[in-house]
Short mmCIF file of C-alpha atoms and ligand atoms in Angstrom, two decimals:
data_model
loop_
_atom_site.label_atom_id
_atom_site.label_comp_id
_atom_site.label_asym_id
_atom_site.label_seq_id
_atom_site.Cartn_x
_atom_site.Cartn_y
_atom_site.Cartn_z
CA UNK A 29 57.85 197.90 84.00
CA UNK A 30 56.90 194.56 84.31
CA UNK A 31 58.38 193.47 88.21
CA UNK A 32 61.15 190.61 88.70
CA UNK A 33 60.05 187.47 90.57
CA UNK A 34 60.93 184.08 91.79
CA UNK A 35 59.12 181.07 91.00
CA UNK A 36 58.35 180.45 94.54
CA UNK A 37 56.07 183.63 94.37
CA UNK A 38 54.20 182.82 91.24
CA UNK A 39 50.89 182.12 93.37
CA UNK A 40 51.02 185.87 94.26
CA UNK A 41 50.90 186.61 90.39
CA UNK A 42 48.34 184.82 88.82
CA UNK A 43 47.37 186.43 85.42
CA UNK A 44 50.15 189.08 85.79
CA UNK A 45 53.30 189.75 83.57
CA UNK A 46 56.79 188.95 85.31
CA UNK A 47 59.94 188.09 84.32
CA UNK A 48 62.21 185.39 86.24
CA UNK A 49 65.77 184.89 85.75
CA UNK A 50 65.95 180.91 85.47
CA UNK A 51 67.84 177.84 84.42
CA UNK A 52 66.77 175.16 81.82
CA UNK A 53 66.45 171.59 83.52
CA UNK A 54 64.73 169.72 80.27
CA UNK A 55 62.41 170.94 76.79
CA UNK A 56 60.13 169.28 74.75
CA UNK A 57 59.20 170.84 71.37
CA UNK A 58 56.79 169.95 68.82
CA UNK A 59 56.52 172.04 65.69
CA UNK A 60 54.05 174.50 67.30
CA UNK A 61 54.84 174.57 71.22
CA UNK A 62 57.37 174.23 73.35
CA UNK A 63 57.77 172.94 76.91
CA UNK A 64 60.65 174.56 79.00
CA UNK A 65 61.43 173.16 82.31
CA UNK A 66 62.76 175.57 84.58
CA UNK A 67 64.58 176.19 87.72
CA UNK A 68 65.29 179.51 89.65
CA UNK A 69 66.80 178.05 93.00
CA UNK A 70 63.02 178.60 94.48
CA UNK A 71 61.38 176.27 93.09
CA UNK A 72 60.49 174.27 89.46
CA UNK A 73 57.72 174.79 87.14
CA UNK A 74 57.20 174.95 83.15
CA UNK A 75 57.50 177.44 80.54
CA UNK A 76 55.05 177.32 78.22
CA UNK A 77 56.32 179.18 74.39
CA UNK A 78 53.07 178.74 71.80
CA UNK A 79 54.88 179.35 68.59
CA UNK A 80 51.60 182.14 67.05
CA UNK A 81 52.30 184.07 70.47
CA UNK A 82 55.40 184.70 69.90
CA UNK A 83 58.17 186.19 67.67
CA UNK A 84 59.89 183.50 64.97
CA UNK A 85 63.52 184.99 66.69
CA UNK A 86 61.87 183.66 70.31
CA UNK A 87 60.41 180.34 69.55
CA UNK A 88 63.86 179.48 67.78
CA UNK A 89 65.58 180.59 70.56
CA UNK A 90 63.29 178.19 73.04
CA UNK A 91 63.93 175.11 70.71
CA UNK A 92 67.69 175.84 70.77
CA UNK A 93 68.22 176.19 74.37
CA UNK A 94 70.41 173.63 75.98
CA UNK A 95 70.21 171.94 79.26
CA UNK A 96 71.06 174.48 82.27
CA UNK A 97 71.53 177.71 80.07
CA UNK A 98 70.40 180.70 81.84
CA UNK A 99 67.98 183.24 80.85
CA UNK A 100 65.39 185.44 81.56
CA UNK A 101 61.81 184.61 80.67
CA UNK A 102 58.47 187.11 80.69
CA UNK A 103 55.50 185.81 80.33
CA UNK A 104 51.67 185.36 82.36
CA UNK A 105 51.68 183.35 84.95
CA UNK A 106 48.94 181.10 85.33
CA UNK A 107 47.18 178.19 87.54
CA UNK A 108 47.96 174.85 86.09
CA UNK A 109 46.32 172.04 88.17
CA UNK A 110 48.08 169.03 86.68
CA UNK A 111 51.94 169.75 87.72
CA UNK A 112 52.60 169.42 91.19
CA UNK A 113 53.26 172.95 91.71
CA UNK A 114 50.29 174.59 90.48
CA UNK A 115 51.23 176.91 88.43
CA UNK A 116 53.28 177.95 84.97
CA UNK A 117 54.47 180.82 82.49
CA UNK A 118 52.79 181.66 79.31
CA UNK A 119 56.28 182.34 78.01
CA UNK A 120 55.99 186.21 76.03
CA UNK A 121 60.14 186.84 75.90
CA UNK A 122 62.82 185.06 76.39
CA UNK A 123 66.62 186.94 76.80
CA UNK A 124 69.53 184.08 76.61
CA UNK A 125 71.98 185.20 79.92
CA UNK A 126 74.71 182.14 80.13
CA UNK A 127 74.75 179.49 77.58
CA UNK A 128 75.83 175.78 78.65
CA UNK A 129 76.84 173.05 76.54
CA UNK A 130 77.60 169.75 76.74
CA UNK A 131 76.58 169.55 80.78
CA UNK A 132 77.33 166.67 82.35
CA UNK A 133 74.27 165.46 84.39
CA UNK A 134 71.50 164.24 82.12
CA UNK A 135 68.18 163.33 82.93
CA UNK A 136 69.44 159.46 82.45
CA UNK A 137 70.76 157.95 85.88
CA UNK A 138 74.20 158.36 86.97
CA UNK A 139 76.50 156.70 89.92
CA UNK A 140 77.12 158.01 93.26
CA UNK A 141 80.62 158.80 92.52
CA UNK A 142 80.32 160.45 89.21
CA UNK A 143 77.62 162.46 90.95
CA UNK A 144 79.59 163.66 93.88
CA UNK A 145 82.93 164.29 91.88
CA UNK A 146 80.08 167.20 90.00
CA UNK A 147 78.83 168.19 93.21
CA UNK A 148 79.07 171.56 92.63
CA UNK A 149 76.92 170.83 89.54
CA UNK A 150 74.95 168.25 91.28
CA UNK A 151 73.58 170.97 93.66
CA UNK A 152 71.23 172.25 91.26
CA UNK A 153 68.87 168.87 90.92
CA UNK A 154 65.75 168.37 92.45
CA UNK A 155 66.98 165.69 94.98
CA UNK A 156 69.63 167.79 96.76
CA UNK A 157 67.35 170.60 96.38
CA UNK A 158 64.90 168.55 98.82
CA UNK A 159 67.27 168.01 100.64
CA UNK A 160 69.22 171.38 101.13
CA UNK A 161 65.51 172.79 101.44
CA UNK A 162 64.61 170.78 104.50
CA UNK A 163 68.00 171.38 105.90
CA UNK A 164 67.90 175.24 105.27
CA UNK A 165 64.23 174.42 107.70
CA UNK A 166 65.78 172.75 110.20
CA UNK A 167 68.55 175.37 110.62
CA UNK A 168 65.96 178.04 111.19
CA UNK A 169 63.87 176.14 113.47
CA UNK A 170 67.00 175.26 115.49
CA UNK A 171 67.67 178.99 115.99
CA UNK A 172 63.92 179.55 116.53
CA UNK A 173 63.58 177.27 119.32
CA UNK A 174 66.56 177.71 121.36
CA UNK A 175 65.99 181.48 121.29
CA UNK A 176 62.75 180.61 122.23
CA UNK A 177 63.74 178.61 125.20
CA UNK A 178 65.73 181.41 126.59
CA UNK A 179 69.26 180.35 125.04
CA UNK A 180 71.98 182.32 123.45
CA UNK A 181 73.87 181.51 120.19
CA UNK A 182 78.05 181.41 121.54
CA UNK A 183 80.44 180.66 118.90
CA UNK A 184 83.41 178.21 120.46
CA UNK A 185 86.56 178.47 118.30
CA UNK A 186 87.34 175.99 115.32
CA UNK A 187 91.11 176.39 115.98
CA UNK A 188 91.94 174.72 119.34
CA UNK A 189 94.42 173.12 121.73
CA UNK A 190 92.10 170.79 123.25
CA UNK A 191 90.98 166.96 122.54
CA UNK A 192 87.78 166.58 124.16
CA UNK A 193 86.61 163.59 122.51
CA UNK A 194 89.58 161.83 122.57
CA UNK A 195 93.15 162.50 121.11
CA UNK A 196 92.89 159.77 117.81
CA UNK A 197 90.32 161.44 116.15
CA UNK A 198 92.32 165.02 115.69
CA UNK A 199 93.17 167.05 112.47
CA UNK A 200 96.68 168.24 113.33
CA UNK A 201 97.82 171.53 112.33
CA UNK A 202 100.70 173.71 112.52
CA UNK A 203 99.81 176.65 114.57
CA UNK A 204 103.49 179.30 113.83
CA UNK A 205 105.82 177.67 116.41
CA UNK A 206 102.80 175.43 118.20
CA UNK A 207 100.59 172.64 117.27
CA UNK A 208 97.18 173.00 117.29
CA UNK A 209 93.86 170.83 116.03
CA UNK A 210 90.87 171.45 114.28
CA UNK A 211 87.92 171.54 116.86
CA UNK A 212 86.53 168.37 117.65
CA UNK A 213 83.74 170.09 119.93
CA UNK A 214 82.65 173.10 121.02
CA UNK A 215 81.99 171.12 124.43
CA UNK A 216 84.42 172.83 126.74
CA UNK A 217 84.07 176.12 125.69
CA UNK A 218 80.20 175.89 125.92
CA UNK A 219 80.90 175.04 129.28
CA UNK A 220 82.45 178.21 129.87
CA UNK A 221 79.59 180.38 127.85
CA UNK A 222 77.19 178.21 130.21
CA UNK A 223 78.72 179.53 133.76
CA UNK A 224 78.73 183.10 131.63
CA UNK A 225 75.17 183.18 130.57
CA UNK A 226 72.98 179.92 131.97
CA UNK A 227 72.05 178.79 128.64
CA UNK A 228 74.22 179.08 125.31
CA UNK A 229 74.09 177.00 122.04
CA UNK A 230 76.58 176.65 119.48
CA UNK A 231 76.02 175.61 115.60
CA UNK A 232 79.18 175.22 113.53
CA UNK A 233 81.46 172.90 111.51
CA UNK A 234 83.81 170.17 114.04
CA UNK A 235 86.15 167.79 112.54
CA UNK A 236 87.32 164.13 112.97
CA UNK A 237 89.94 162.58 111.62
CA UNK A 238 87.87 159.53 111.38
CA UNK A 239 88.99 156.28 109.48
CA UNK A 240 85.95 154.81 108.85
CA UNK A 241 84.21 154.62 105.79
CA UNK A 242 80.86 154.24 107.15
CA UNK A 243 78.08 155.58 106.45
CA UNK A 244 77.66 157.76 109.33
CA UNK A 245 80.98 159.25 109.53
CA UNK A 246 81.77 162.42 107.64
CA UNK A 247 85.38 164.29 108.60
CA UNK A 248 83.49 167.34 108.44
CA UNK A 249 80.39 167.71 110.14
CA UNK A 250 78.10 170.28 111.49
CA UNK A 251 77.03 170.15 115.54
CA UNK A 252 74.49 172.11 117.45
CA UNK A 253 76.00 171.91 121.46
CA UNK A 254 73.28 173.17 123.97
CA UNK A 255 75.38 173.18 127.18
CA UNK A 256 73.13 174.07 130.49
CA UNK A 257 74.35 175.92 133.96
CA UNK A 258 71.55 174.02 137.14
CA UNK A 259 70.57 171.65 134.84
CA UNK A 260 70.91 167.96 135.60
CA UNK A 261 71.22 165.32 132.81
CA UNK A 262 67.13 164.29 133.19
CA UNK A 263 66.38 168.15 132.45
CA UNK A 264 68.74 167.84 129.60
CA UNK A 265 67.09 164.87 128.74
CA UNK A 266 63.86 166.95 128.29
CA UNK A 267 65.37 169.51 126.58
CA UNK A 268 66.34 167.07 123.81
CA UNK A 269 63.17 165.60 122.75
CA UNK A 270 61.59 168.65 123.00
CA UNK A 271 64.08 170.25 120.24
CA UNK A 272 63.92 167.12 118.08
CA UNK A 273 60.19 166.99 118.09
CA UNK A 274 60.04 170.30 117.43
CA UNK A 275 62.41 169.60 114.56
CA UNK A 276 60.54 167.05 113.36
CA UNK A 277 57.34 169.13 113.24
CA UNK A 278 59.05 172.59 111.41
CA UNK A 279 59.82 170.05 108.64
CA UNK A 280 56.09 168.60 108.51
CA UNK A 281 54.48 172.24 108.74
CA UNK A 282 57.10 173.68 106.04
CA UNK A 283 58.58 171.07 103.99
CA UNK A 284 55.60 169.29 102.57
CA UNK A 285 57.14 169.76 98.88
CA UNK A 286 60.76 168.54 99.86
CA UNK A 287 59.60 165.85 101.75
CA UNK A 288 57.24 164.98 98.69
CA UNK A 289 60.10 165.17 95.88
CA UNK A 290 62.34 162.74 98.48
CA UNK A 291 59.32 160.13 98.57
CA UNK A 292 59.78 160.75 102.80
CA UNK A 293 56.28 159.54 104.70
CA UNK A 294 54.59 162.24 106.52
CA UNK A 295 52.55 159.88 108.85
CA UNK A 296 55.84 158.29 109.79
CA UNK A 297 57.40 161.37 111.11
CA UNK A 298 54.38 162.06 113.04
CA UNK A 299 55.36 159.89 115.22
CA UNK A 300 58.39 161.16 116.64
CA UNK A 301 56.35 164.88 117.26
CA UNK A 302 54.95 162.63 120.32
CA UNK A 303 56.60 162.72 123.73
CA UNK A 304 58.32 161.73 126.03
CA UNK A 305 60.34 159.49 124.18
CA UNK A 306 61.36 156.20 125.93
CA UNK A 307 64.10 155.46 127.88
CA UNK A 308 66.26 152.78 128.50
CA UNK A 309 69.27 151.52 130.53
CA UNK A 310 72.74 150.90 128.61
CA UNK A 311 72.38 147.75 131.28
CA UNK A 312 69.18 146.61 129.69
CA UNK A 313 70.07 147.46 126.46
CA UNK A 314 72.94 144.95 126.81
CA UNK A 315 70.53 142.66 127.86
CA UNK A 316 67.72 143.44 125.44
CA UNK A 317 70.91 142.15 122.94
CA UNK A 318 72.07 139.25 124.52
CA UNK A 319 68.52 137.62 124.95
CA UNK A 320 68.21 138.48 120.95
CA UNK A 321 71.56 136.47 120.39
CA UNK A 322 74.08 138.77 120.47
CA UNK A 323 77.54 138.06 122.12
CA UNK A 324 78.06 141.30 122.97
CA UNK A 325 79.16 141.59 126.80
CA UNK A 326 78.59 144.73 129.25
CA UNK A 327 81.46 147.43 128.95
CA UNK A 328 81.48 147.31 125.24
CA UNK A 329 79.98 150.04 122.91
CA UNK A 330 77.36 149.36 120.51
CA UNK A 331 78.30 148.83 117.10
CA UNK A 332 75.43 149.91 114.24
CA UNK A 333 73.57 146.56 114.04
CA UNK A 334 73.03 146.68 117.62
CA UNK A 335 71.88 150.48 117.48
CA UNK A 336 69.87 149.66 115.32
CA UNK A 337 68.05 146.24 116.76
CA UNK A 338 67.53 148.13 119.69
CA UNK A 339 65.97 151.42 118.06
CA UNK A 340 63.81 149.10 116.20
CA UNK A 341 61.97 147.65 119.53
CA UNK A 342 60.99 151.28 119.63
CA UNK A 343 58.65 153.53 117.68
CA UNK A 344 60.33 157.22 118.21
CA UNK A 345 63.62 157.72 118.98
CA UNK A 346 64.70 156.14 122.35
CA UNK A 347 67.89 157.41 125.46
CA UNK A 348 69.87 154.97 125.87
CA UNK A 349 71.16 155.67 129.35
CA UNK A 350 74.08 155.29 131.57
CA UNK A 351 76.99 153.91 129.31
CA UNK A 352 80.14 152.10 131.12
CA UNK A 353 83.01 155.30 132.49
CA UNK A 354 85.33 153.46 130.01
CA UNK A 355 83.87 153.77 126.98
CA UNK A 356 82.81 157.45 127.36
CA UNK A 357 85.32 161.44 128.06
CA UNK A 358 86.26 161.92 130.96
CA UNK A 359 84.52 165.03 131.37
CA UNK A 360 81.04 163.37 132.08
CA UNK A 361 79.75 163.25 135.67
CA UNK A 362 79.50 159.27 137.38
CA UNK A 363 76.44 158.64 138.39
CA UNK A 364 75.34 158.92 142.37
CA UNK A 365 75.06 155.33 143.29
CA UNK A 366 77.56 153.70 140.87
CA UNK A 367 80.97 153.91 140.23
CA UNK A 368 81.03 151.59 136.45
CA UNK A 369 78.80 154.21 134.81
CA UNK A 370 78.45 157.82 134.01
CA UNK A 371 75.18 159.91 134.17
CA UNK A 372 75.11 160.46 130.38
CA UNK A 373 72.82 158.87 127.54
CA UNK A 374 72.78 158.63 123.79
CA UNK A 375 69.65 158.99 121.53
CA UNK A 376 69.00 156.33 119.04
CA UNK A 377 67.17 157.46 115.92
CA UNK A 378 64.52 155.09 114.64
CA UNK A 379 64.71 153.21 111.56
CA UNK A 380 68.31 152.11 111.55
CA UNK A 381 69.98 155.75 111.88
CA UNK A 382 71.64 155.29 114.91
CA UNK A 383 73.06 157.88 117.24
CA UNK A 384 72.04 161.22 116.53
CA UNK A 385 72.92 162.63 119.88
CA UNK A 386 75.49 162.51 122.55
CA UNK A 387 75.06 164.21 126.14
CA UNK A 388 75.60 163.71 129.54
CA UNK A 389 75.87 165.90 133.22
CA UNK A 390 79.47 167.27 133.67
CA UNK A 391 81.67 166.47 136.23
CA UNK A 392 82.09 169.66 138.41
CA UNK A 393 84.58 168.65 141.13
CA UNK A 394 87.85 170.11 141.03
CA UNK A 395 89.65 166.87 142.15
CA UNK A 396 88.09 164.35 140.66
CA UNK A 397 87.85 166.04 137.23
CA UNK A 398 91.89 166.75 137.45
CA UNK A 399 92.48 163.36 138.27
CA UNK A 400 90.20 161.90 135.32
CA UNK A 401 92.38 164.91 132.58
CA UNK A 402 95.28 163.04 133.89
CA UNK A 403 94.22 159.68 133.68
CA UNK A 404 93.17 160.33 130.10
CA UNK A 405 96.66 161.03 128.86
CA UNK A 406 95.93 165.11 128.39
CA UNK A 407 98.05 167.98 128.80
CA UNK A 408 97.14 169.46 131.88
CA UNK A 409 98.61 172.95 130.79
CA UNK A 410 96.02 173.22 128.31
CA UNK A 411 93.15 172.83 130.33
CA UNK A 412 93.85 174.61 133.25
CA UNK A 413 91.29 177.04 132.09
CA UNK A 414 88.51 174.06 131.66
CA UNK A 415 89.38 173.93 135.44
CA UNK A 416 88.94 177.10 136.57
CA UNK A 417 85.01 176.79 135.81
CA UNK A 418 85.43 174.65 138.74
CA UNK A 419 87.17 176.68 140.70
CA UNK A 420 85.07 179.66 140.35
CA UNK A 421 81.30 179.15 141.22
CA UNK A 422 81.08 175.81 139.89
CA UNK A 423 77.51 174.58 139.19
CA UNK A 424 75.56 171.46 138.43
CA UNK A 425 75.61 170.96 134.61
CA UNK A 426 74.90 169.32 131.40
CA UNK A 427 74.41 169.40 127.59
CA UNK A 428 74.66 167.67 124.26
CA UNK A 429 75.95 167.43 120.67
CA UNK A 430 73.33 167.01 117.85
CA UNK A 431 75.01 165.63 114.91
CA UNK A 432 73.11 168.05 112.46
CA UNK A 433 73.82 165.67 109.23
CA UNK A 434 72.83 162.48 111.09
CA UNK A 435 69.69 164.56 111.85
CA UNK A 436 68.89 165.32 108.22
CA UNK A 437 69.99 162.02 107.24
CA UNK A 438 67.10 160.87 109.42
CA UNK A 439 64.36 163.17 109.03
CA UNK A 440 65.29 163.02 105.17
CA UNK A 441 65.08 159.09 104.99
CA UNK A 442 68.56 158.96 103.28
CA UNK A 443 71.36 156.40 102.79
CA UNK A 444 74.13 158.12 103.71
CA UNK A 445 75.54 161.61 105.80
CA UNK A 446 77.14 162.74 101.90
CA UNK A 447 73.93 163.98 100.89
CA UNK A 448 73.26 165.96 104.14
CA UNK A 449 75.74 168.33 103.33
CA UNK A 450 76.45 170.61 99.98
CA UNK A 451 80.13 169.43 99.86
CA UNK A 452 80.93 166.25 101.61
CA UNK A 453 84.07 165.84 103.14
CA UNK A 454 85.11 162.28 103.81
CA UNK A 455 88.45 160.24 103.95
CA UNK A 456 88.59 159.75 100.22
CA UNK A 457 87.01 162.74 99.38
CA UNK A 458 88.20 166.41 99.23
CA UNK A 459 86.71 167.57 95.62
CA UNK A 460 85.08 169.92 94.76
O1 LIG B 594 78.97 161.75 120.61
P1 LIG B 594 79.89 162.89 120.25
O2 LIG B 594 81.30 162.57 119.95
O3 LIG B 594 79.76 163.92 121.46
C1 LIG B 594 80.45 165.09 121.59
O4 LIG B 594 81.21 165.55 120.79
C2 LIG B 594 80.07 165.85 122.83
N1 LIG B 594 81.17 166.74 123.18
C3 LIG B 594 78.79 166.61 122.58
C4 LIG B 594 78.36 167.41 123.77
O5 LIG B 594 77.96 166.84 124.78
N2 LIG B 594 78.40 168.73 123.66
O6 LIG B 594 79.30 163.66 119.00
C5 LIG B 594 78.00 164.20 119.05
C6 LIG B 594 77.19 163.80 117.84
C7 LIG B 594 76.99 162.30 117.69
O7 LIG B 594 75.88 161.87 118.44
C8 LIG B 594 76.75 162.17 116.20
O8 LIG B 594 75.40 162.47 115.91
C9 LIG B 594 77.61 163.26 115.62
O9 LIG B 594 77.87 164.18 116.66
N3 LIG B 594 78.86 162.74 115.07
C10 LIG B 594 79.16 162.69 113.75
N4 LIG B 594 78.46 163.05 112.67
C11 LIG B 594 79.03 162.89 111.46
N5 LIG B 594 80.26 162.40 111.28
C12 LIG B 594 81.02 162.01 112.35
N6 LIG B 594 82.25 161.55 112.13
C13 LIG B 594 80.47 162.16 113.65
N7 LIG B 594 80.91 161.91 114.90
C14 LIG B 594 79.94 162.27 115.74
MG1 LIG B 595 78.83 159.78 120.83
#
């Protein structure tokens, strides 16, 4: 029997028979050979069918295949030092499986939009596949590390009653004789699995019912929330750059082929392996703008030029600390000495990506926080249980939101969150 592979494996195979079930991604034929470009889902390499090695029924067959038909091909593989991947098949048999005709995505360039209206199609090139690849890495190494810093994985619900970033941003739905939203964050129920078990982490899908069209904002997007019991926000601090770093290196160590097909610079993301990474005041990063020219004044938030001038004074990703108690929840903690600011901070990605993370130290007195749900305009009913971790045992705390598709986006060297994600969803854009 000859044994069932995937490409990926080839190397283990060199000068046996396998078969591979594949896909077609381009052919070039002469009279007496043959070149078959496949794909498994693995990985890509050739086919190679020499017309005297095979039967007349299989080298017609190879000439007629179309453009993403599936089938199964035997053959020997064997080293081939000029193709990237080092090896290919001496093609033996070929069994057609699914034919395709007519498929939409040639080899020729296409538009963004054409491209994401065949998403589901679009999957299967070797761009996305770079991409999907390195993100597949970082998901693993994100569950490697905070297992290996003594976290546990707590799942906060999707459907929700609560608004912690803000009410504007919510996906309404009707919940039988209620309303409810679509979760926002995980935040407050972190909180909870924090004074339950000291260090939890959640990874799932949150939703915003954003109206911008940017290139940063998705209405669906992915968030990894570390939330802390006795931590304060520097700890957190550390925390963070240790888990990007260490994101940053899983993708060096096991991407080198994704990161190759996306044209992404290996010495460049070397540099954000190195810590600490620099902090700086939101105070002097007002400052740091104004002396450049900017009119922006204290107590306003950073738009993406000025994320972006200030990341660039940087060479790895830099905190920007201590951002004005009006422009930020009102479940962060103020800081000790000042009343205008909250102990929080923001990391700035380099290279023009902006914020890829949002955390601060929670505010853990029972008054103050009751006052501040007020003052924000919430329904105190529904988080009478977000105050009860305050009234039972409360501790010193803090945490953070990664915004997993800014983080590809990043480490990727894309232009936009849409390719971060297998099926972008964003205010124009529900399909597929
Ligand atoms: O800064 P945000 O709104 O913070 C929170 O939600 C906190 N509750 C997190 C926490 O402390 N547990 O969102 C966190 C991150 C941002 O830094 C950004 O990277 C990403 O989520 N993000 C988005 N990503 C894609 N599309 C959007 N519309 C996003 N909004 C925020
Ligand atoms: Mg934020």
């Amino acid at each position: 029997m000859v044994q069932k592979i995937r490409i990926i494996d080839a190397k283990d195979h060199v000068d046996e028979e396998v078969k591979i079930g594949v896909w077609l991604t381009d052919k070039r034929s002469s009279g007496k050979i043959s070149f078959l470009q496949l794909r498994d889902g693995s990985a890509f390499f050739q086919g190679v069918v020499v017309k005297s090695q095979v039967s007349e029924e299989v080298f017609e067959l190879a000439k007629s295949l179309h453009q993403e038909s599936s089938f199964y091909v035997t053959g020997v593989i064997h080293r081939d030092d000029r193709s990237h991947f080092g090896y290919e098949i001496e093609v033996s048999n070929l069994e057609l499986v699914g034919e395709s005709e007519g498929y939409p995505i040639t080899p020729k360039e296409h538009g963004i939009d054409f491209l994401l209206d065949e998403r589901h199609l679009w999957l299967r090139s070797k761009r996305p596949f770079a991409i999907m690849q390195i993100r597949n890495e970082m998901i693993r190494a994100t569950y490697e590390f905070f297992n290996q810093e003594g976290f546990i994985k707590i799942d906060p619900p999707i459907l929700t009653g609560s608004a912690p970033e803000g009410t504007t941003e919510l996906f309404h739905i009707e919940y039988f004789d209620s309303d409810a939203y679509l979760s926002q964050s995980g935040q407050l129920y972190m909180e909870a699995g924090a004074q339950a078990f000291g260090k939890v982490f959640s990874f799932g899908p949150t939703f915003r019912a954003e109206k911008s069209k940017t290139r940063r904002h998705l209405t669906e997007f992915w968030m990894i929330e570390p939330e802390m019991a006795f931590t304060t926000q520097e700890e957190s601090l550390q925390v963070q750059e240790r888990y990007i770093a260490y994101l940053v290196q899983s993708v060096i160590d096991n991407c080198a082929y994704p990161l190759q097909l996306l044209g992404r610079d290996i010495e460049t993301l070397k540099k954000y392996t190195k810590l600490p990474y620099p902090r700086i005041s939101y105070d002097d990063a007002i400052k740091m703008l104004q002396d450049h020219g900017t009119d922006i004044q204290w107590g306003a938030d950073f738009g993406a030029p000025d994320e972006t001038y200030i990341s660039d004074q940087f060479e790895q990703p830099v905190f920007v600390l201590n951002y004005p108690i009006a422009i930020k929840p009102f479940y962060m903690k103020p800081h000790p000495t000042r009343d205008d600011v909250y102990l929080c901070a923001d990391l700035l990605a380099p290279e023009g990506y902006g914020e890829i993370i949002g955390g601060s130290e929670r505010e853990t007195d029972f008054d103050a926080l009751e006052a501040r749900t007020k003052a924000a305009g919430l329904n105190e009913k529904d988080y009478e249980w977000y105050l009860d971790l305050r009234r039972f045992g409360s501790t010193p705390h803090s945490g953070f939101g990664l915004g997993f598709e800014r983080a590809i986006t990043w480490i990727c060297h894309l232009d936009h969150l849409r390719e971060a994600i297998p099926f972008p969803r964003m205010i124009n854009r529900i399909y597929p």
